[in-house]
C-alpha atoms as one frame of an Amber mdcrd trajectory, in Angstrom:
protein
   0.001   0.022   0.003   2.794   2.382   0.889   4.516   1.713  -2.414   1.328
   2.576  -4.269   1.014   5.870  -2.409   4.618   6.718  -3.100   4.124   5.835
  -6.763   1.075   8.059  -7.063   2.880  10.893  -5.376   5.816  10.561  -7.689
   3.459  10.490 -10.690   1.675  13.618  -9.518   4.992  15.369  -8.965   6.198
  14.446 -12.451   2.956  15.651 -13.994   3.169  18.898 -12.051   6.737  19.382
 -13.228   5.656  18.720 -16.793   2.853  21.245 -16.528   5.177  23.789 -14.985
   7.707  23.160 -17.746   5.028  23.785 -20.375   3.924  27.013 -18.657   7.484
  28.205 -18.326   8.181  27.266 -21.944   5.171  29.261 -23.090   6.247  32.274
 -21.093   9.767  32.067 -22.494   8.408  31.810 -26.054   5.983  34.668 -25.399
   8.812  36.845 -24.106  10.871  36.000 -27.177   8.021  36.911 -29.452   7.466
  40.174 -27.615  11.169  40.995 -27.818  11.139  40.487 -31.586   8.165  42.804
 -31.969   9.681  45.426 -29.667  12.839  45.105 -31.753  10.823  46.096 -34.828
   9.600  49.186 -32.924  13.116  50.109 -31.749  14.429  49.810 -35.290  11.605
  52.058 -36.545  12.412  54.629 -33.863  16.083  54.634 -34.748  15.477  54.968
 -38.489  12.869  57.709 -38.074  14.989  59.750 -35.663  14.855  63.504 -36.322
  17.500  64.978 -34.100  18.137  68.696 -34.101  21.290  68.153 -36.116  19.454
  66.159 -38.784  16.649  68.743 -38.991  19.200  71.472 -39.507  20.702  69.434
 -42.380  17.207  69.153 -43.969  16.710  72.921 -43.561  20.004  73.630 -45.310
  19.267  71.090 -48.066  15.854  72.646 -48.730  17.376  76.130 -49.060  20.103
  74.826 -51.376  17.577  73.006 -53.607  15.475  76.144 -53.786  18.477  78.103
 -55.065  19.241  75.394 -57.624  15.630  75.242 -58.846  15.607  78.997 -59.353
  18.913  78.920 -61.203  17.951  76.573 -64.035  15.181  74.343 -65.305  15.814
  70.822 -64.107  18.553  72.003 -61.778  16.734  70.594 -58.717  14.035  68.130
 -57.779  12.161  71.262 -56.690  10.533  72.612 -59.843  10.273  76.174 -58.442
   7.601  77.079 -60.947   6.982  80.701 -61.858   3.353  81.698 -61.216   3.545
  85.204 -62.638   1.608  86.346 -59.573   3.511  89.499 -58.650   0.939  91.315
 -56.526  -0.890  89.815 -53.567  -4.222  91.107 -52.249  -3.757  93.908 -49.757
  -7.261  94.720 -48.562  -7.973  97.557 -50.957  -9.842  95.287 -53.384 -13.493
  96.186 -54.066 -16.263  94.641 -56.060 -17.584  91.192 -56.928 -15.258  88.481
 -58.203 -15.614  84.842 -59.021 -13.595  81.694 -58.512 -13.735  78.274 -60.143
 -12.052  75.447 -58.249 -11.451  72.328 -60.328  -9.291  69.700 -58.686 -11.068
  66.370 -58.758 -14.396  64.724 -59.337 -16.225  67.855 -58.123 -15.854  71.490
 -58.943 -16.899  74.577 -57.043 -18.026  78.020 -58.167 -17.712  80.961 -55.745
 -18.765  84.592 -55.785 -16.863  86.866 -53.385 -17.881  90.433 -52.561 -15.067
  92.666 -51.349 -15.541  95.871 -49.394 -12.200  97.607 -49.841 -10.823  97.155
 -46.347  -8.414  94.493 -45.104 -10.336  91.415 -43.991 -13.448  92.969 -45.524
 -14.873  89.978 -47.360 -18.502  91.057 -47.269 -20.028  87.832 -48.533 -19.295
  84.704 -50.434 -21.601  82.203 -52.097 -20.602  78.683 -53.076 -21.992  76.107
 -55.459 -20.525  72.630 -55.556 -21.292  70.189 -58.377 -20.051  66.716 -59.298
 -18.573  66.096 -62.739 -20.333  63.244 -64.584 -17.983  60.316 -64.975 -18.205
  60.239 -68.792 -17.028  63.882 -69.054 -13.722  62.967 -67.357 -12.704  60.945
 -70.426 -14.643  62.798 -73.127 -13.449  65.946 -74.921 -12.246  69.311 -73.566
 -15.214  71.007 -75.226 -17.709  68.721 -73.510 -16.078  69.169 -70.084 -15.773
  72.947 -70.216 -19.229  73.417 -71.771 -20.662  71.604 -68.748 -18.667  73.733
 -66.329 -19.499  76.958 -68.228 -23.231  76.120 -68.124 -23.087  75.690 -64.331
 -21.098  78.874 -63.981 -23.637  80.812 -66.039 -26.525  79.506 -63.940 -24.654
  80.659 -60.829 -23.991  84.145 -62.262 -27.607  84.533 -63.431 -28.728  84.168
 -59.815 -26.854  87.344 -58.757 -29.885  89.570 -58.755 -27.995  92.749 -57.791
 -27.073  96.000 -59.437 -23.726  94.666 -60.567 -25.239  91.864 -62.616 -25.491
  93.843 -65.858 -25.016  91.636 -68.885 -22.589  94.266 -70.286 -20.201  94.034
 -67.359 -17.267  91.739 -67.959 -16.684  89.667 -64.859 -13.284  88.430 -63.685
 -12.529  84.900 -62.539  -9.808  83.245 -60.525  -9.344  79.688 -61.782  -7.828
  77.104 -59.438  -6.827  74.214 -61.681  -5.148  71.517 -59.570  -3.415  69.588
 -62.350   0.172  69.812 -63.676   0.386  73.027 -65.725   3.243  74.936 -67.343
   2.401  78.514 -66.498   2.789  81.023 -69.334   1.416  84.142 -67.633  -0.568
  84.949 -64.526  -3.767  83.985 -66.319  -2.689  81.222 -68.675  -0.879  77.877
 -68.791  -0.731  74.629 -70.789  -1.814  71.301 -69.406   1.104  68.886 -68.983
  -0.897  65.816 -68.015  -4.130  64.780 -66.377  -4.321  63.092 -62.956  -7.083
  62.061 -60.530  -9.087  59.984 -63.005  -9.214  62.541 -65.862  -8.035  61.353
 -69.301  -9.134  63.916 -71.907  -6.508  63.377 -74.603  -7.303  66.324 -76.831
  -6.541  68.819 -74.073  -2.993  67.776 -73.139  -0.689  70.556 -74.324  -3.598
  73.014 -74.710  -3.924  76.370 -72.967  -6.262  75.817 -70.022  -7.785  79.255
 -69.567  -8.514  79.529 -73.285 -10.523  76.284 -73.203 -12.652  77.693 -70.391
 -13.052  81.139 -71.913 -14.136  79.674 -75.254 -16.765  77.583 -73.447 -18.016
  80.660 -71.532 -18.316  82.570 -74.811 -20.342  79.728 -76.330 -22.691  79.900
 -73.336 -23.081  83.669 -73.611 -21.147  84.418 -70.402 -19.061  87.595 -70.469
 -16.188  86.520 -68.177 -12.413  86.302 -68.390  -9.844  84.316 -66.432  -7.802
  86.901 -64.530  -5.659  84.393 -62.612  -4.817  80.719 -63.151  -3.413  79.271
 -59.905  -3.028  76.214 -57.726  -4.302  75.849 -54.167  -1.048  76.843 -52.435
  -0.911  80.177 -54.293  -4.575  80.825 -53.419  -3.810  80.102 -49.789  -0.924
  82.608 -49.855  -3.231  85.200 -51.425  -5.904  84.738 -48.780  -3.350  84.756
 -45.971  -1.807  87.986 -47.237  -5.238  89.585 -47.613  -5.841  89.065 -43.892
  -2.255  89.758 -42.747   0.328  91.731 -44.767   3.212  89.901 -43.094   2.284
  86.620 -44.777   5.193  85.606 -47.020   4.627  81.905 -47.645   1.895  79.267
 -47.708   2.008  75.510 -47.054  -0.592  72.856 -47.823  -0.420  69.903 -45.453
  -3.305  67.621 -46.172  -3.815  64.593 -48.358  -0.960  65.971 -50.409   1.519
  68.718 -49.633   3.017  71.754 -51.362   4.382  75.177 -50.624   4.834  78.558
 -52.287   6.340  81.835 -51.278   7.106  85.397 -52.502  10.549  85.554 -54.102
  12.571  88.550 -55.412  12.532  88.583 -59.205  16.310  89.190 -59.332  16.785
  85.840 -57.545  14.977  83.968 -60.314  18.091  83.420 -62.460  16.487  80.974
 -64.881  14.303  83.834 -66.163  16.708  86.741 -66.472  15.190  90.086 -67.372
  11.905  89.226 -65.735  10.204  92.466 -64.706   7.282  92.905 -62.327   5.642
  95.960 -60.849   6.362  94.764 -57.336   9.889  93.416 -57.811   8.721  90.032
 -56.576   6.880  86.953 -57.761   5.178  83.982 -56.115   7.052  80.769 -56.744
   5.267  77.443 -56.623   7.892  75.082 -55.149   6.162  71.756 -55.756   8.025
  70.734 -52.645   6.455  67.271 -52.481   9.295  66.174 -54.741  12.052  67.492
 -52.478  14.693  64.924 -51.656  17.886  64.840 -49.627  20.127  62.081 -48.263
  19.526  63.621 -44.846  15.871  62.556 -44.818  15.372  59.633 -42.397  14.118
  57.003 -44.817  13.086  53.471 -43.704  12.498  50.202 -45.510   8.771  50.907
 -45.182   9.207  54.154 -47.133  11.235  52.356 -49.773   8.627  49.647 -50.218
   5.764  52.154 -50.271   7.525  54.151 -52.965   8.212  51.037 -55.072   4.545
  49.977 -54.823   3.211  53.457 -55.748   2.050  54.513 -59.208   4.869  57.122
 -59.280   8.045  55.477 -57.887  11.085  57.709 -57.325   8.775  60.755 -57.328
   7.281  62.923 -54.570   9.619  61.465 -51.962   9.063  64.240 -49.422   5.276
  64.035 -49.827   5.354  60.312 -49.177   7.000  60.925 -45.800   4.839  63.780
 -44.533   1.385  63.898 -46.153  -1.961  62.441 -45.164  -2.140  60.234 -48.268
   0.648  58.019 -46.978   1.103  58.098 -43.183  -1.608  55.576 -42.450  -0.124
  53.163 -44.958   3.306  53.424 -43.408   1.755  52.422 -40.082  -0.022  49.519
 -41.769   3.269  48.256 -43.176   4.913  48.363 -39.762   2.033  46.457 -38.131
   2.242  43.867 -40.912   5.988  43.411 -40.217   5.267  42.979 -36.524   2.522
  40.487 -37.255   4.905  38.458 -39.411   7.603  38.518 -36.768   5.312  37.097
 -34.057   1.692  36.156 -33.544   0.966  38.779 -30.909  -1.876  40.010 -33.175
  -3.091  36.467 -33.750  -2.952  34.921 -37.246  -1.724  37.392 -39.870  -4.792
  39.244 -41.157  -5.235  39.428 -44.940  -6.364  43.015 -44.474  -2.848  43.981
 -43.409  -1.690  43.283 -46.980  -4.195  45.706 -48.525  -2.523  49.055 -49.428
  -4.171  52.159 -47.950  -6.820  50.233 -46.011  -5.641  52.109 -42.925  -6.389
  55.739 -43.844  -4.547  58.494 -41.997  -7.678  59.818 -40.191  -8.082  56.351
 -38.669  -4.377  56.307 -37.706  -4.838  59.737 -36.077  -7.866  58.447 -34.164
  -5.765  55.626 -32.745  -2.890  57.960 -31.924  -5.107  60.377 -30.062  -7.172
  57.742 -28.219  -6.887  58.761 -24.537  -9.336  56.157 -23.086  -7.927  53.918
 -20.335  -8.392  50.740 -22.379  -7.620  52.382 -25.773 -11.082  51.482 -26.927
 -10.867  53.236 -30.271  -7.610  51.513 -31.051  -9.212  48.153 -30.395 -12.225
  49.015 -32.531 -10.154  50.126 -35.530  -7.854  47.097 -35.291 -10.922  44.864
 -35.226 -13.203  46.581 -37.732 -10.622  47.751 -40.295  -7.669  45.381 -40.017
  -9.638  42.353 -38.705  -7.390  41.967 -35.663  -9.873  41.209 -32.875  -9.227
  41.045 -29.127  -5.858  42.797 -29.185  -4.540  42.972 -25.576  -3.949  46.382
 -24.047  -0.147  46.151 -24.306  -0.526  45.445 -28.067  -2.802  48.417 -28.463
  -0.212  50.571 -26.715   2.382  49.253 -29.117   0.232  50.359 -32.061  -0.190
  53.831 -30.577   3.577  54.083 -30.282   4.005  53.191 -33.946   1.522  55.957
 -34.891   3.458  58.363 -32.726   6.833  57.624 -34.324   5.487  57.973 -37.870
   3.560  61.143 -37.129   6.369  62.780 -35.164   8.799  62.239 -38.017   6.350
  63.665 -40.554   5.580  66.783 -38.532   9.193  67.534 -37.735  10.228  67.148
 -41.367   7.419  69.506 -42.393   8.720  72.001 -39.864  12.212  71.676 -41.362
  10.769  72.351 -44.788   9.095  75.554 -43.536  12.299  76.624 -41.824  14.155
  76.010 -45.126  11.864  78.525 -46.873  12.446  81.039 -44.111  16.196  80.528
 -44.407  16.047  81.130 -48.180  14.274  84.454 -47.811  16.210  85.608 -44.752
  13.413  85.177 -42.248  15.023  82.524 -40.046  16.978  85.105 -38.018  20.281
  84.541 -39.787  19.757  87.591 -42.053  17.389  89.567 -39.877  19.802  91.257
 -37.445  22.026  94.249 -37.863  25.621  93.770 -36.599  26.604  95.836 -33.626
  23.117  96.216 -32.253  22.076  94.896 -28.852  19.847  91.851 -28.531  16.910
  94.071 -27.654  17.460  96.236 -30.717  17.341  93.787 -33.554  15.437  93.691
 -36.805  13.821  90.273 -36.768  10.691  90.824 -38.801   7.284  89.460 -37.962
   6.702  86.540 -40.377   3.462  84.697 -41.121   3.097  81.433 -42.946  -0.461
  80.544 -44.125  -1.292  76.885 -43.619  -4.180  74.865 -45.070  -4.919  71.170
 -45.029  -6.650  68.670 -42.778  -3.502  66.962 -41.547  -2.461  70.257 -39.875
  -5.853  71.606 -38.926  -7.505  68.403 -37.668  -4.644  66.327 -36.268  -3.683
  67.854 -32.925  -0.608  65.739 -32.267   0.801  66.424 -35.728   0.308  70.161
 -35.296   1.914  70.145 -31.817   4.930  68.186 -33.028   5.346  70.619 -35.982
   5.256  73.701 -33.767   7.645  72.095 -31.287  10.165  71.296 -34.042   9.923
  74.729 -35.668  10.615  76.412 -32.304  13.530  74.043 -31.764  15.044  74.794
 -35.194  14.580  78.586 -35.110  15.348  79.129 -31.440  13.220  80.999 -28.968
  14.365  84.484 -30.000  13.353  84.034 -33.651  10.385  81.690 -33.245   8.440
  84.226 -31.273   8.290  86.317 -34.428   7.105  83.467 -36.701   3.393  82.585
 -36.828   1.609  79.752 -38.589  -1.942  80.801 -39.361  -4.705  78.467 -40.529
  -6.148  79.833 -43.751  -9.297  78.122 -44.939 -10.375  77.875 -48.588  -7.430
  79.421 -50.379  -8.407  77.406 -53.465 -11.731  79.236 -53.517 -11.714  82.616
 -51.856  -7.997  83.046 -52.495  -8.428  82.550 -56.225 -11.153  85.202 -56.321
  -8.871  87.611 -54.419  -6.127  87.040 -56.973  -8.529  87.848 -59.776  -9.106
  91.180 -57.995  -5.491  92.006 -57.323  -3.522  91.210 -60.512  -1.552  93.847
 -62.348  -1.431  93.923 -66.150   2.220  95.153 -66.188   3.918  91.818 -65.613
   6.029  90.527 -68.462   6.125  86.951 -69.689   9.257  84.829 -69.307  11.044
  83.744 -72.483
C-alpha cells in the first residue's frame, strides 16, 4: 500500500513538473516573441529619428535645392515654378469676383464680394457640383461646356445692381493639375491626374478652353488668374495679414509657395514685375535629400506606388501616406510574431488604414484604448488585441507622425532661411539683442492633416521652435487659412496687375 501511495505521489509530482515546464516554456516563447516585436519598434524609432542636427541638415538642403531650382530648369528636384503672380491682395480690393475650383471629381463656383478694407470679405456664395464620370474621359469642349453652363446659372442668380450683362466679370481659376504657366492667367496642361483622361486637351492652354466655353454659353467673363491651391492660400493669408510671405498645404498631399525677389529667379533673367517680386510654386512634395530619415517601409511604399522615385518628401509627410506606413509596420510585426493572432489578410491591402483612422488611434486617450481596439478589429480584422498590443500600435503611430511633422517643420524653416526670415539675415551687426530687426513673419497653412490632427500640429510647432530658437520663433506665426483654393483665387482675380512681363 505504501509503495502505491509513493508511486502516485511521484506520478503527480512528475505531472506537475511537466505542466510547470510547459507553462514556463510558453512564457519564454511569449517573451521571445514580444522581444522580436519590440525590436521592430526600436528599429523604426532609430530609423525615423529626427534629431536637431538632422533637422538642420534638412533645412540647409531645402534652401540649397530652392536656389538650384531658381537657377535653371531641371537643376533641382524642386521645380520652383513661376506663377507670374507678382501682386498679392492687400485689402484695398473692391467689387464682386468669381472663382472656379477644379481639382477632382467635383468642382466649385464661388462669388466673393469685397468691401475695400483688409479682412473685408462682405459675402461669399458657393455652389458645388459633381462632374459626370463620362465627361472625365470625353473631350475638352464637352467638359468645359458643362462647367460653363453651371457657372452661367450661378452668375444669373446674382440679382444685384452689378449683374449687368454688359459688365465683364473676372474669374480666378484654381486648376489643380500639372500646368506649365505662361502668364498669370494662362498655362498649358502637362498631363491629367485624378481619373481625368481627356486626350485632346494635353498641351492646350487651359484658360483659353474655359473662356471659349463661356463665350459659347453667352457668359461675359475672363480668367484673370490661373493658380493652384497653395498660391490661393498665400493670397488669402496675405489679404488678412500683410506679413504673410509663404503658404503651405499639409493635407492629403503637400506643397508650398512663397514670395521671391525677381532678381533671384536666375532661370528667367530680365523678368520684370511691378512689385519686384513673384510668387514661386515650389512643388516641394518632390524634395529629396540624403539627410531625410528613410526606412525600408518608405522604400517599399515608394516602389509599390504609381509614381516610384517621385514625390519622396510628400510620401513621408502627407496624409495620403502616413496611415499606410503604419499599416506596413504592423504587418511586419505580425509576421515577426503572432501577438496580433494569425496574420490578417487586411494587413496586406494598401491604404486600407487611412490616415484619419491612424490619427484616431494615436489620439485615443481612453484607459483601455477602446478606439484603437475598434479600428484594429473593424478595419484590419485583428480582434481582441490585448492592451499592451494596443499601446504598441499607438507608439508606432506616434513615431511615424512625429517624423512627418518635424520634417514638415524643417521644410518651412528652409523657406524662411532662403528668404532671410530665419533670423540669420534679420539682425544688424553691432546692435544689442533688444534692438534687432527680426521681422514678424506669417506662414499661411491649409490642409486637414495640420488643422484636424492635434498631435501632428503640436509636433510641428515644437520642431519649428527648436530649429529657429526662442528668439526668432516668437516672431514666426503659422496661421490656418481656410479655402485658399476658392476665396484666395477670387482675391487674386481682384489684385492682379497687367504690367507683368512673360518669361522667355
